[in-house]
Short mmCIF file of C-alpha atoms (C1' of nucleotides) in Angstrom, two decimals:
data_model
loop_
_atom_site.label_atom_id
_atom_site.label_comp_id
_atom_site.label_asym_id
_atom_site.label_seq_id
_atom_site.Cartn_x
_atom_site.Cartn_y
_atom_site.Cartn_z
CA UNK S 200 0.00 0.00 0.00
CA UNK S 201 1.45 3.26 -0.79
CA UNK S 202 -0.12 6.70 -0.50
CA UNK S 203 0.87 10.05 -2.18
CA UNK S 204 1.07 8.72 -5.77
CA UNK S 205 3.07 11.27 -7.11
CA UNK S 206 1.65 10.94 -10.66
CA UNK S 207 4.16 13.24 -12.69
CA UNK S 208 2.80 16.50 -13.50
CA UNK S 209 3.40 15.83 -17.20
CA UNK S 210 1.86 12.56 -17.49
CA UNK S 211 -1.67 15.03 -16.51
CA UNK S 212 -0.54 17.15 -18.19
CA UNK S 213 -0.45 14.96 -21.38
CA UNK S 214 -3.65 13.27 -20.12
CA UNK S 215 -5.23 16.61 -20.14
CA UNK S 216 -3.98 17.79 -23.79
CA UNK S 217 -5.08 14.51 -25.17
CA UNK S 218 -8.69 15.06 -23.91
CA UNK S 219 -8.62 17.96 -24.98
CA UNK S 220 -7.99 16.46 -28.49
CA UNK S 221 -10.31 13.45 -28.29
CA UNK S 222 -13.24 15.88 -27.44
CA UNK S 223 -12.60 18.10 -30.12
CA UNK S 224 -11.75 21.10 -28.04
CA UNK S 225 -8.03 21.42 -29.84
CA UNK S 226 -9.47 20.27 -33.67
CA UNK S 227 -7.14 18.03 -36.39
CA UNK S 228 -4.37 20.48 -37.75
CA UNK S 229 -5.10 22.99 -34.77
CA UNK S 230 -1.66 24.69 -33.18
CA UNK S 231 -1.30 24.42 -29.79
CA UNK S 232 -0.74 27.42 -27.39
CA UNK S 233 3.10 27.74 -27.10
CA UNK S 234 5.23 25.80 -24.47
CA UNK S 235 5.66 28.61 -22.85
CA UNK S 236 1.97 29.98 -23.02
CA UNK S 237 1.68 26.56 -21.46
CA UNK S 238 4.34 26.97 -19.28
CA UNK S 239 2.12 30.00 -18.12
CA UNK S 240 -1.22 28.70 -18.16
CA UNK S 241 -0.72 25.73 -16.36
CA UNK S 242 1.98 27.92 -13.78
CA UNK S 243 4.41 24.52 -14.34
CA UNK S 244 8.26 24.62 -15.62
CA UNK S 245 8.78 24.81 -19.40
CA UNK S 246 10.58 21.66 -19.42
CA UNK S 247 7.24 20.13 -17.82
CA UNK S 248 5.42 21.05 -20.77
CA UNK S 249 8.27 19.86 -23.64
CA UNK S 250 8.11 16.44 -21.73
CA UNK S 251 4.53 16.62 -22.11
CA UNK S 252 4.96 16.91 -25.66
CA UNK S 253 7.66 15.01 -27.07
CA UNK S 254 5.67 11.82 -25.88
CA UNK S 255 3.05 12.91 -28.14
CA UNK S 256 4.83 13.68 -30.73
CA UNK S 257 6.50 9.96 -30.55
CA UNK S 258 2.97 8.51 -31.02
CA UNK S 259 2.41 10.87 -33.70
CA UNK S 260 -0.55 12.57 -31.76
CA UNK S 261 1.76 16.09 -32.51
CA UNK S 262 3.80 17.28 -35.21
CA UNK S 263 6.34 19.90 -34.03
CA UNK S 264 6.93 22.66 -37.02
CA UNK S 265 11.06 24.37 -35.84
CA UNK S 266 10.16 28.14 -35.51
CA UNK S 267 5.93 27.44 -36.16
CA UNK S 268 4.88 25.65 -33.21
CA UNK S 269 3.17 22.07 -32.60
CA UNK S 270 0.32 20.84 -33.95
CA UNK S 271 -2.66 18.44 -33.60
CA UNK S 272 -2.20 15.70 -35.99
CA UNK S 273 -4.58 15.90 -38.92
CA UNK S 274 -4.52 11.88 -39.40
CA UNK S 275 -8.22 11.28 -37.94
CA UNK S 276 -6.85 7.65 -37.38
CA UNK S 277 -4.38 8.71 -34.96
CA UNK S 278 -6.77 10.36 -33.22
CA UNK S 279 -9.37 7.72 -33.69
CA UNK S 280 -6.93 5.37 -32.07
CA UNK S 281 -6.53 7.78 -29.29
CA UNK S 282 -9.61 8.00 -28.01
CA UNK S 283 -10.08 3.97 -28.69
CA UNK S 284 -7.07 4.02 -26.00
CA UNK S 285 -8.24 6.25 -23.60
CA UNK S 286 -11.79 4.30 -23.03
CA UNK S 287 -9.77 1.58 -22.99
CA UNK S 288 -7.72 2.75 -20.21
CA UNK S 289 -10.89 3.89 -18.29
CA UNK S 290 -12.60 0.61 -18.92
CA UNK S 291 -9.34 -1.16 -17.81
CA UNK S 292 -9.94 0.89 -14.38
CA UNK S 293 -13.45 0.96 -13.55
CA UNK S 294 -13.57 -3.06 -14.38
CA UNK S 295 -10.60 -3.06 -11.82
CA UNK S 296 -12.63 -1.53 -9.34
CA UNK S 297 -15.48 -2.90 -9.70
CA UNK S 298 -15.04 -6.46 -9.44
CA UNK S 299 -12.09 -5.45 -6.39
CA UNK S 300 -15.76 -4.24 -5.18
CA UNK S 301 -16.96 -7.88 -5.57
CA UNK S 302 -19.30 -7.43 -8.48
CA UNK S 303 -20.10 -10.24 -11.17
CA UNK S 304 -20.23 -8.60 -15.21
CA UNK S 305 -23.78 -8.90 -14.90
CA UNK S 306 -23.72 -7.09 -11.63
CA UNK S 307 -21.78 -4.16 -12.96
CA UNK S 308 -24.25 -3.62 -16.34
CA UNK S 309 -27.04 -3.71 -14.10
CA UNK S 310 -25.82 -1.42 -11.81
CA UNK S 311 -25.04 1.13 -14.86
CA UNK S 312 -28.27 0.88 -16.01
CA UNK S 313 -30.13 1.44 -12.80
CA UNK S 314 -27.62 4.16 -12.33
CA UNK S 315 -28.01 6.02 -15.96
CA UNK S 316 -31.86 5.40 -15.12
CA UNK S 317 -31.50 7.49 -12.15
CA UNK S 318 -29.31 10.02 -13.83
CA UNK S 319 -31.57 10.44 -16.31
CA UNK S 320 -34.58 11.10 -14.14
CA UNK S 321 -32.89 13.55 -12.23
CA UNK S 322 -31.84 15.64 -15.47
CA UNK S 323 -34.99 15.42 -17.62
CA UNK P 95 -6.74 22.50 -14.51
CA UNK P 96 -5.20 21.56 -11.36
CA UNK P 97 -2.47 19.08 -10.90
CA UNK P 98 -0.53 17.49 -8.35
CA UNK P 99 -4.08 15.16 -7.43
CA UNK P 100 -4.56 16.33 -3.98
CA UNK P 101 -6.36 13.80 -2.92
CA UNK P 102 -5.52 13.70 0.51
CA UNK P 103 -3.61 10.82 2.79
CA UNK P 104 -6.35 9.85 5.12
CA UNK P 105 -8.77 10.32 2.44
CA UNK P 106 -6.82 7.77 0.47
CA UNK P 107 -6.71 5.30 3.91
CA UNK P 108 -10.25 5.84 4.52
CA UNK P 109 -11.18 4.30 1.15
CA UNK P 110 -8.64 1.79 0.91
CA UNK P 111 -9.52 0.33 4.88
CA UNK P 112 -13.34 0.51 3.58
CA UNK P 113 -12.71 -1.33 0.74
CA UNK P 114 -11.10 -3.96 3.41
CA UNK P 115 -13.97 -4.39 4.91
CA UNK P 116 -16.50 -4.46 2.33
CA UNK P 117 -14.17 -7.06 0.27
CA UNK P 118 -14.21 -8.84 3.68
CA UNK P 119 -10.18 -8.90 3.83
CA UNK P 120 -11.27 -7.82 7.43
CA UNK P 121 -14.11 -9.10 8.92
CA UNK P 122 -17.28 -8.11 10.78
CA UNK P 123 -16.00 -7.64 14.76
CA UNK P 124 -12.72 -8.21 13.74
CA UNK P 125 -9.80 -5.56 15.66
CA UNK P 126 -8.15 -3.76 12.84
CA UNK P 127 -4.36 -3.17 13.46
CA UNK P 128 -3.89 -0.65 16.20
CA UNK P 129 -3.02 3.20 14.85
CA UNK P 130 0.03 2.98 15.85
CA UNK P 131 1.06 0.19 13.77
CA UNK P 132 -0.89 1.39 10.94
CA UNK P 133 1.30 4.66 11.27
CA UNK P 134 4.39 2.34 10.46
CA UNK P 135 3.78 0.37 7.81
CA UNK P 136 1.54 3.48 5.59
CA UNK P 137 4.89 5.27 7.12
CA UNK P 138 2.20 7.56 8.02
CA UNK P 139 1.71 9.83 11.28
CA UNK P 140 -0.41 8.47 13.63
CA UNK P 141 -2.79 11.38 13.34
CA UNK P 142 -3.42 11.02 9.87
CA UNK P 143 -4.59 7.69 10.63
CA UNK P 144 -6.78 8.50 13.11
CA UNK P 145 -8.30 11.32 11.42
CA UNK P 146 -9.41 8.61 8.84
CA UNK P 147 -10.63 6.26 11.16
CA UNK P 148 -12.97 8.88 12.98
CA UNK P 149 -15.32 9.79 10.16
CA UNK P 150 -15.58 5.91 9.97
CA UNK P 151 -16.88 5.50 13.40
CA UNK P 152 -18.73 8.38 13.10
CA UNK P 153 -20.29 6.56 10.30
CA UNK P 154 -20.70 3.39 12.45
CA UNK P 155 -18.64 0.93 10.74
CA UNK P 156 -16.27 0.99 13.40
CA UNK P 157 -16.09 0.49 17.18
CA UNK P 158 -13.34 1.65 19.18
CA UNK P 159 -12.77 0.14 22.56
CA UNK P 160 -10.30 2.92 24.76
CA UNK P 161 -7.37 0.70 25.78
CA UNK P 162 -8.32 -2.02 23.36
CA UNK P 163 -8.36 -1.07 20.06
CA UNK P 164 -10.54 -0.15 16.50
CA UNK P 165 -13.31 -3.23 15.66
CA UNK P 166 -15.11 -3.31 12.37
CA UNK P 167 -18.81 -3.45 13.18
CA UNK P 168 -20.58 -6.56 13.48
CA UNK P 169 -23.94 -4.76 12.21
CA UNK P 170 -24.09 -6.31 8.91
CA UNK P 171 -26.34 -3.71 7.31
CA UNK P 172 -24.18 -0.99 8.11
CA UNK P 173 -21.49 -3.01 5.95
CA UNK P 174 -23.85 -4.03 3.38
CA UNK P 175 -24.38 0.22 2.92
CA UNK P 176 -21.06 0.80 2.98
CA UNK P 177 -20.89 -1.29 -0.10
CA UNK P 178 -23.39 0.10 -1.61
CA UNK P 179 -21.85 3.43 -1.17
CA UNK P 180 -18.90 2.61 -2.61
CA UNK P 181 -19.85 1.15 -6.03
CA UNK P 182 -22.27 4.35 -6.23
CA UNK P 183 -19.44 6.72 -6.06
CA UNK P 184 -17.42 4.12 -8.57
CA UNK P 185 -20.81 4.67 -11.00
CA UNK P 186 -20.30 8.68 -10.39
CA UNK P 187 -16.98 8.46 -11.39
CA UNK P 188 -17.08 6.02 -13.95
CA UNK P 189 -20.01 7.83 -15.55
CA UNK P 190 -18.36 11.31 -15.19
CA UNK P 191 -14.87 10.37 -17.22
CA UNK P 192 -16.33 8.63 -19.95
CA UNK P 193 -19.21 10.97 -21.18
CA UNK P 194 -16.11 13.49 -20.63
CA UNK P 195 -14.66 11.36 -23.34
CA UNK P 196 -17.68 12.05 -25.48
CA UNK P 197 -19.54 8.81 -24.65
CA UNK P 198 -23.46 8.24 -24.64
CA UNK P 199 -25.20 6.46 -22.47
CA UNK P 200 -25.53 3.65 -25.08
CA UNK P 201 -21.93 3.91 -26.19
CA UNK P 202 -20.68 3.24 -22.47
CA UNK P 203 -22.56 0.53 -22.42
CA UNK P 204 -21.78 -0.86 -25.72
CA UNK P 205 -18.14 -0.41 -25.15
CA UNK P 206 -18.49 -2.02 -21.13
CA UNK P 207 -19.75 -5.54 -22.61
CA UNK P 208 -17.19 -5.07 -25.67
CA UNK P 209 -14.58 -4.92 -23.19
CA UNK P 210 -16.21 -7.78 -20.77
CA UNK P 211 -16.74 -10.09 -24.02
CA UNK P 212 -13.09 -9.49 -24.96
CA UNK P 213 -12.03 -10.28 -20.90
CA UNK P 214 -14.03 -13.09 -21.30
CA UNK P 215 -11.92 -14.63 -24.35
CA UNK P 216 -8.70 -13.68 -22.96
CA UNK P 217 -9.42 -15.61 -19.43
CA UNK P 218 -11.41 -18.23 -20.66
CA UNK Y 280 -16.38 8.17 39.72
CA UNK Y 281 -14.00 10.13 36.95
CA UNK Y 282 -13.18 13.51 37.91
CA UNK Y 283 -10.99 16.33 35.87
CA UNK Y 284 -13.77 16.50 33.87
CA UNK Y 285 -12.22 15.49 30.15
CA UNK Y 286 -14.80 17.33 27.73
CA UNK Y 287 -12.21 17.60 24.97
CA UNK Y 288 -11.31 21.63 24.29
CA UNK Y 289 -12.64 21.26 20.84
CA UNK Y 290 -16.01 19.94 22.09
CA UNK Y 291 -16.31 23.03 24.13
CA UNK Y 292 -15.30 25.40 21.20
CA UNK Y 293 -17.72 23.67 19.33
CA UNK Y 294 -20.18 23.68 21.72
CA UNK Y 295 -19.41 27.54 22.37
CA UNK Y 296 -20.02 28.37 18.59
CA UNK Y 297 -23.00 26.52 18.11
CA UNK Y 298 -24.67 29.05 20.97
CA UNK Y 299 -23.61 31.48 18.86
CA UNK Y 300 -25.15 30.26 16.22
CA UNK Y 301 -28.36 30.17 17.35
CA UNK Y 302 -28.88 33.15 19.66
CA UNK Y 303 -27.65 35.04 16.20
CA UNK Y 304 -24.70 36.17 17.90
CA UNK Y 305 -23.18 35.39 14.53
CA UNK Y 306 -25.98 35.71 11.46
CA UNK Y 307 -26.58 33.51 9.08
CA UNK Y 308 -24.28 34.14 6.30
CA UNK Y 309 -21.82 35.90 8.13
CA UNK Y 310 -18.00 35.37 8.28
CA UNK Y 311 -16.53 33.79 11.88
CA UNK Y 312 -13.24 35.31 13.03
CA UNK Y 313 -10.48 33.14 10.84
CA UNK Y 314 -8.95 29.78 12.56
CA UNK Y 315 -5.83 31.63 13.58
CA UNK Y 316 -7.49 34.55 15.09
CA UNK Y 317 -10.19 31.89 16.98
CA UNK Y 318 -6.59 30.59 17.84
CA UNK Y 319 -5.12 33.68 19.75
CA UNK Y 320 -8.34 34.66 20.95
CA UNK Y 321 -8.89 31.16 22.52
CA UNK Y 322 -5.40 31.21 23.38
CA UNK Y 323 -5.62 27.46 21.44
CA UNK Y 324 -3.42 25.14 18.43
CA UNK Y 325 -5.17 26.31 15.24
CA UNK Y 326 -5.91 22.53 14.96
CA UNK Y 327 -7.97 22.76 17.67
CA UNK Y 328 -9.81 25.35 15.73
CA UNK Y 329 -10.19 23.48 12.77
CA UNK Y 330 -11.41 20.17 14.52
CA UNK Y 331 -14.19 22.22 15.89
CA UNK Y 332 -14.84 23.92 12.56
CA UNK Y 333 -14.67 20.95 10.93
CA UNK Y 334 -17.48 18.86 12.34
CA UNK Y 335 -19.92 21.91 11.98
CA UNK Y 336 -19.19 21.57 8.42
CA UNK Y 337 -19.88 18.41 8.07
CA UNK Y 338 -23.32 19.37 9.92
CA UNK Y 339 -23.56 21.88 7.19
CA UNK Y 340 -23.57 24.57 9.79
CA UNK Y 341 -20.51 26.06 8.76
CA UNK Y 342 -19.84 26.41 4.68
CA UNK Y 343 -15.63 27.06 4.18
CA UNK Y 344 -14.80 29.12 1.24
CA UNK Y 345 -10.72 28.52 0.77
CA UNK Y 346 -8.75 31.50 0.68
CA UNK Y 347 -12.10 33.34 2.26
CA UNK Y 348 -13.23 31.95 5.55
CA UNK Y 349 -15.75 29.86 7.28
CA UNK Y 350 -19.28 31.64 7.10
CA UNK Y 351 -22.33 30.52 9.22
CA UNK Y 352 -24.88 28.32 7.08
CA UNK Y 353 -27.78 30.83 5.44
CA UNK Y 354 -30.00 27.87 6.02
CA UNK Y 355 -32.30 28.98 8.39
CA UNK Y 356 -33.72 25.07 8.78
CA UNK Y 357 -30.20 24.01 9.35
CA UNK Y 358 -29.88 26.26 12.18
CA UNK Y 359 -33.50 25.79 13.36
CA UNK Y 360 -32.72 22.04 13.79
CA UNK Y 361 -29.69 23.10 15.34
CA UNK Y 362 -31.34 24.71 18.09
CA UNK Y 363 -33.95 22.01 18.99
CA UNK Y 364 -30.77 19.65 18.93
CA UNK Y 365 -29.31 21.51 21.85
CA UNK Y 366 -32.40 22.40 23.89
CA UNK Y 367 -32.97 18.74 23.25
CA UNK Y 368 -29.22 17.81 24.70
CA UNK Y 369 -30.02 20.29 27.52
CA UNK Y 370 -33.31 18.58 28.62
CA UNK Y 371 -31.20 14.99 28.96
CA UNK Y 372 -28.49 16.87 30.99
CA UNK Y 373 -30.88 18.53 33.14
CA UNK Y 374 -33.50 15.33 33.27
CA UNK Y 375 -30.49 12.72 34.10
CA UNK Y 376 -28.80 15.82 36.83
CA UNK Y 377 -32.63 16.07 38.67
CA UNK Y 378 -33.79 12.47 38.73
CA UNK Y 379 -30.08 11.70 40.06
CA UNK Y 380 -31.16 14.45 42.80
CA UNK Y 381 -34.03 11.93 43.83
CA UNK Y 382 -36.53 14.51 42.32
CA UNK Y 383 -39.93 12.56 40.04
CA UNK Y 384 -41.51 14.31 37.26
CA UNK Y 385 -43.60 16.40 38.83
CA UNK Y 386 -41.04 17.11 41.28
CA UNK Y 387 -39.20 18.96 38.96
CA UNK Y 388 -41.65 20.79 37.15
CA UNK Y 389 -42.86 22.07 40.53
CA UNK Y 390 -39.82 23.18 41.56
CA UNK Y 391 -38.87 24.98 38.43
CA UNK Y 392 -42.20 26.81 38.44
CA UNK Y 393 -41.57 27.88 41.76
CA UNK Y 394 -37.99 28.70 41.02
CA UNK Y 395 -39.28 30.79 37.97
CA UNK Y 396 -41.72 32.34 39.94
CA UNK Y 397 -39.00 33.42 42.59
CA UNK Y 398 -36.90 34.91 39.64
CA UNK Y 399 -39.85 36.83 38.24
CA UNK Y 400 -40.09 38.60 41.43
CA UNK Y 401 -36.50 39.35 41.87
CA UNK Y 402 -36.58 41.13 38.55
CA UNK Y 403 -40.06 42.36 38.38
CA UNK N 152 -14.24 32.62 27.19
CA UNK N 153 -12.12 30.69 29.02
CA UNK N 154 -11.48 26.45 28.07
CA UNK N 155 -10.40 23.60 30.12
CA UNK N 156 -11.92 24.70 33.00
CA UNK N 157 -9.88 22.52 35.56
CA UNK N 158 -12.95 22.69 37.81
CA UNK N 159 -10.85 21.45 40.97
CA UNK N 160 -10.75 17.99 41.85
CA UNK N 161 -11.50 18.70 45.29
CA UNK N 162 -14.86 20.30 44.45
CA UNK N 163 -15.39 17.57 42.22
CA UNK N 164 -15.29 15.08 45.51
CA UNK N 165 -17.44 17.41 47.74
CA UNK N 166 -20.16 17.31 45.22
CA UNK N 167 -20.19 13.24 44.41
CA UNK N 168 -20.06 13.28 48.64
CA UNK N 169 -23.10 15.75 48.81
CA UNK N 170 -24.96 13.52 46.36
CA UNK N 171 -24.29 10.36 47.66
CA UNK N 172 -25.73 11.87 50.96
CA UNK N 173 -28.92 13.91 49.69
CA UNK N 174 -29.84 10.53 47.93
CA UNK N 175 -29.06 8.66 51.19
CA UNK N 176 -26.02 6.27 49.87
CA UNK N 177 -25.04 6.85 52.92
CA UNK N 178 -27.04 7.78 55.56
CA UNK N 179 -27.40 9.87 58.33
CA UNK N 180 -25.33 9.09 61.38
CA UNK N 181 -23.10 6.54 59.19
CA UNK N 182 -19.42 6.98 58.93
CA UNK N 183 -17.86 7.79 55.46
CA UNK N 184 -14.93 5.50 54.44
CA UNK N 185 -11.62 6.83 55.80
CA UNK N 186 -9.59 9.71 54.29
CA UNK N 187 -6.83 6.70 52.80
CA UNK N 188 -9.56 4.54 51.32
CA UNK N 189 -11.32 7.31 49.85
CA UNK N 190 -8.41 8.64 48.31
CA UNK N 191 -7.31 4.98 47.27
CA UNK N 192 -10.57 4.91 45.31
CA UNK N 193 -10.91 7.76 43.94
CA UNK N 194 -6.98 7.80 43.12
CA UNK N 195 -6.65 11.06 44.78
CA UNK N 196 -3.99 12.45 47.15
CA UNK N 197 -5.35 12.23 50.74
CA UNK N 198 -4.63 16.31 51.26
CA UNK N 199 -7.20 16.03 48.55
CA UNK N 200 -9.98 14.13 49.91
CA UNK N 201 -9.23 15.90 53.59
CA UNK N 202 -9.71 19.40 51.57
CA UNK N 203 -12.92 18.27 50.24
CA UNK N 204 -14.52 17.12 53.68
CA UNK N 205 -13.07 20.13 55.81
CA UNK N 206 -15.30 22.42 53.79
CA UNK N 207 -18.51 20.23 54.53
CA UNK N 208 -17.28 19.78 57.93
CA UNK N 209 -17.81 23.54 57.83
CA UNK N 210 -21.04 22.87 56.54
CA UNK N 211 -22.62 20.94 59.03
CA UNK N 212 -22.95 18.26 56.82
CA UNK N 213 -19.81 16.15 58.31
CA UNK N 214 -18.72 15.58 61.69
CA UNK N 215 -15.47 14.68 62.48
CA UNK N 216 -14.73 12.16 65.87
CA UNK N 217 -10.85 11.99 66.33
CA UNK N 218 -10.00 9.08 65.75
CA UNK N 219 -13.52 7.57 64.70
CA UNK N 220 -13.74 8.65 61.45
CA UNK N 221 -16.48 11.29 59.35
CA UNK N 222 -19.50 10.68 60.33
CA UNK N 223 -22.74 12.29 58.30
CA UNK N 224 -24.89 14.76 60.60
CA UNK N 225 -27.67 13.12 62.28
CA UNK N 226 -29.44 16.37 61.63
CA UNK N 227 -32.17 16.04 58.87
CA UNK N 228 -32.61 19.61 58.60
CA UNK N 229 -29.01 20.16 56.99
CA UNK N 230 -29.50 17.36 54.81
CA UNK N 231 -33.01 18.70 53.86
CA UNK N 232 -31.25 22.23 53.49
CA UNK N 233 -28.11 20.56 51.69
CA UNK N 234 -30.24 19.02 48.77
CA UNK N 235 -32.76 22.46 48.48
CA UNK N 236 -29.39 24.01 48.11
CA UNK N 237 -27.91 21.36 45.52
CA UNK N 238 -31.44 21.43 43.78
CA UNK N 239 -31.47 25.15 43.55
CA UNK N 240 -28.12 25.21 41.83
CA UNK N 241 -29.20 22.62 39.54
CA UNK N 242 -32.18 25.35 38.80
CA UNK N 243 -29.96 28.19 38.21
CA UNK N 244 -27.80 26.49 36.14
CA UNK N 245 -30.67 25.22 33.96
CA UNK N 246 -32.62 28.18 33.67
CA UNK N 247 -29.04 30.66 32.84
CA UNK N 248 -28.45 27.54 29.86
CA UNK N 249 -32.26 27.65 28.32
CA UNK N 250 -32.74 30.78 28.77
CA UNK N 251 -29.78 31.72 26.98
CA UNK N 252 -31.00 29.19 24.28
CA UNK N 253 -33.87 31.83 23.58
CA UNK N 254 -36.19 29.94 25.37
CA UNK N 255 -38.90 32.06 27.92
CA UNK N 256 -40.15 30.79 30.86
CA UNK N 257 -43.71 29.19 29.45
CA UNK N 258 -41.11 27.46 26.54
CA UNK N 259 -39.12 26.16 28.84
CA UNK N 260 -41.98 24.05 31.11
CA UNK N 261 -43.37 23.44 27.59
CA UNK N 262 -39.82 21.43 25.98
CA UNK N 263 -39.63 19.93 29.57
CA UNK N 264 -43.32 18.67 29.66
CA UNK N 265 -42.81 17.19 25.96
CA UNK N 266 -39.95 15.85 27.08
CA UNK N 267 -40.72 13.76 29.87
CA UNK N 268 -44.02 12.22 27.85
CA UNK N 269 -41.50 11.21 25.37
CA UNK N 270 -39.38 9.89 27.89
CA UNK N 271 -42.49 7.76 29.52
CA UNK N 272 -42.99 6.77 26.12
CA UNK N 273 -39.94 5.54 25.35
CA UNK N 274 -39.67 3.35 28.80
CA UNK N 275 -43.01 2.38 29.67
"C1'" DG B 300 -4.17 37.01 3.79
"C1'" DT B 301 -7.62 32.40 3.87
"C1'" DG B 302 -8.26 27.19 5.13
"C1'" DG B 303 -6.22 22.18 4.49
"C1'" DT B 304 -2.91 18.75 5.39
"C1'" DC B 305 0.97 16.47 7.49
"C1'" DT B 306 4.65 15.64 10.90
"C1'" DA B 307 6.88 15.09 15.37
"C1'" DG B 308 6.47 14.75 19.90
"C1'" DA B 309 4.07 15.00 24.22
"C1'" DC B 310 0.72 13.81 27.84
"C1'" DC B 311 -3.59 11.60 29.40
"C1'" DA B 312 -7.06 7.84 30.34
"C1'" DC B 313 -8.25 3.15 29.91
"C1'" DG B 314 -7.21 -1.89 30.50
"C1'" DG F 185 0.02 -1.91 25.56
"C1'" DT F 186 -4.69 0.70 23.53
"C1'" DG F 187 -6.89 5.21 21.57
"C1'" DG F 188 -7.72 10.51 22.50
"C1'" DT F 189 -6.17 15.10 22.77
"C1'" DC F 190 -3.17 19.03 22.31
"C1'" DT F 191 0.85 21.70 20.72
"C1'" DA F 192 4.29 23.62 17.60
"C1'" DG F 193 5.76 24.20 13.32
"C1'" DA F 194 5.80 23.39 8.44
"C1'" DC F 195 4.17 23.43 3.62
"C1'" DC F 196 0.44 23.70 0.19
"C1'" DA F 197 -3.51 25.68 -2.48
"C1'" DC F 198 -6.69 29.33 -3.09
"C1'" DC F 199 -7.87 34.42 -3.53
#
DNA sequence: GTGGTCTAGACCACG
DNA sequence: GTGGTCTAGACCACC
């Protein structure tokens, strides 16, 4: 058991961008702010915020134009991809939890059905 | 944006001894380790553990005897809440990231017995 | 028998707010004195403050803005149900102190007409 | 406003005395354990205990035979007096609290009233 | 400034 | 031993 996970500021920080990508709030071929607007923005070292990047440019999420800036890939695969990962990821996690919680599959559909029910009902 | 998950220590004990109990790692009436030797090995201060095992007896799902130590409740129901608690906060959560990621209610669900189908093959 | 009467400092601060609370010594909505100045003035650990504070949030007495303060509840029910809670606590004390006195029902109320009546003409 | 009232310990013993004499625990005439077994029982120094009877010595309430022991007066009258007294604090002290809850006089016998039903209720 | 959290160390009451 | 309370002092996040 171990408390304080120190989950590295640029690993949310890339989490973060990469929402922001997946939900369409940074659009295919879109520049990013600059590192250092970044830098600003998110009050966190410029070297925070390259780290940040150069991971996504490896997985070709980001293309980095010298002098221009870096850029949201326009390959709608990649991003496709992305977001398959991410719900992936969050599936991965509440599964995790939920059956550490002791429920069956069946258990956990039901459950998020009663739940959306409830959700919905409250909303609407 | 905020970084650096502040999610606090005895928060993070709190949930993790609850979800002792409701897994049944530690039974009903059962002495949990005394605080101090919780400190140690969370290599936590003792007050930080005690501050998360006070909201749980004030919630009832422990005892504490002075002079003999913390017991988990023996009142069943209490427990079976607890549980209940827990997997509705999991549903909040769960709920919460993936219609950030853009999902519908129908997507989520699709995707959950996608992902449960696929578990299935790989374990099975 | 236990004497040095161990009703925790916090208890009493509590206690002590809560009567200020309700006899709108402190209105609804309005800002208490910060934790470190209840500190000095108390001549008490800040922590002492806060555990005090703290449980009268989680009553919803108390709402804490960070960076602003802790301001008294505008929920008039809150506090309503606040007062009955201590008149209620101060019937027990005085119903357990009287009967322990060797004094029956009608004992009491008797003598606490009589006492009133006394008072009345003291001051009138 | 003044905390950890360290209401003395000797007081403290005078008033469990007075009580267990006004509800005749011990009676009148009988002889109190001795100074060193009271103050083996109630883990008290013995200047303690002999502070705490010298004052109802005073009173009338004791009478001390060298080398017999503390006896309780014989005299009814005192005792009669000793538990007006005790009930009249108990009075003041409830009236200053309630009062200062808001409550008038006619609110006061009302709560109480209410509250005793309840209590017959609740045990008979 | 505000409150929130954590640590280190002390003393008490209970068994 | 057990838990309960208090202090002193530190650092963080918010405004």
């Amino acid at each position: 058991m171990k408390f304080v996970e120190n989950y590295p500021i640029y690993k949310q920080i890339e989490e973060y961008l990469k929402l922001q990508i997946v939900t369409k709030n940074v659009l295919p071929g879109e520049k990013l702010p600059s590192v250092r607007q970044l830098a600003v923005s998110l009050t966190v070292n410029v070297h925070t915020i390259q780290r940040a990047l150069s991971s996504m440019t490896d997985e070709g999420i980001l293309e980095t134009k010298r002098g221009l800036g870096n850029f949201v890939t326009k390959d709608i695969v990649v991003i496709e991809n992305l977001k398959k990962e991410l719900i992936q990821n969050e599936m991965d996690h509440i599964y995790q939890k939920l059956t550490s919680l002791g429920l069956s599959d069946e258990a956990i559909l039901k459950e998020l059905t009663q739940f959306m029910a409830k959700k919905g009902d409250e909303n609407g």
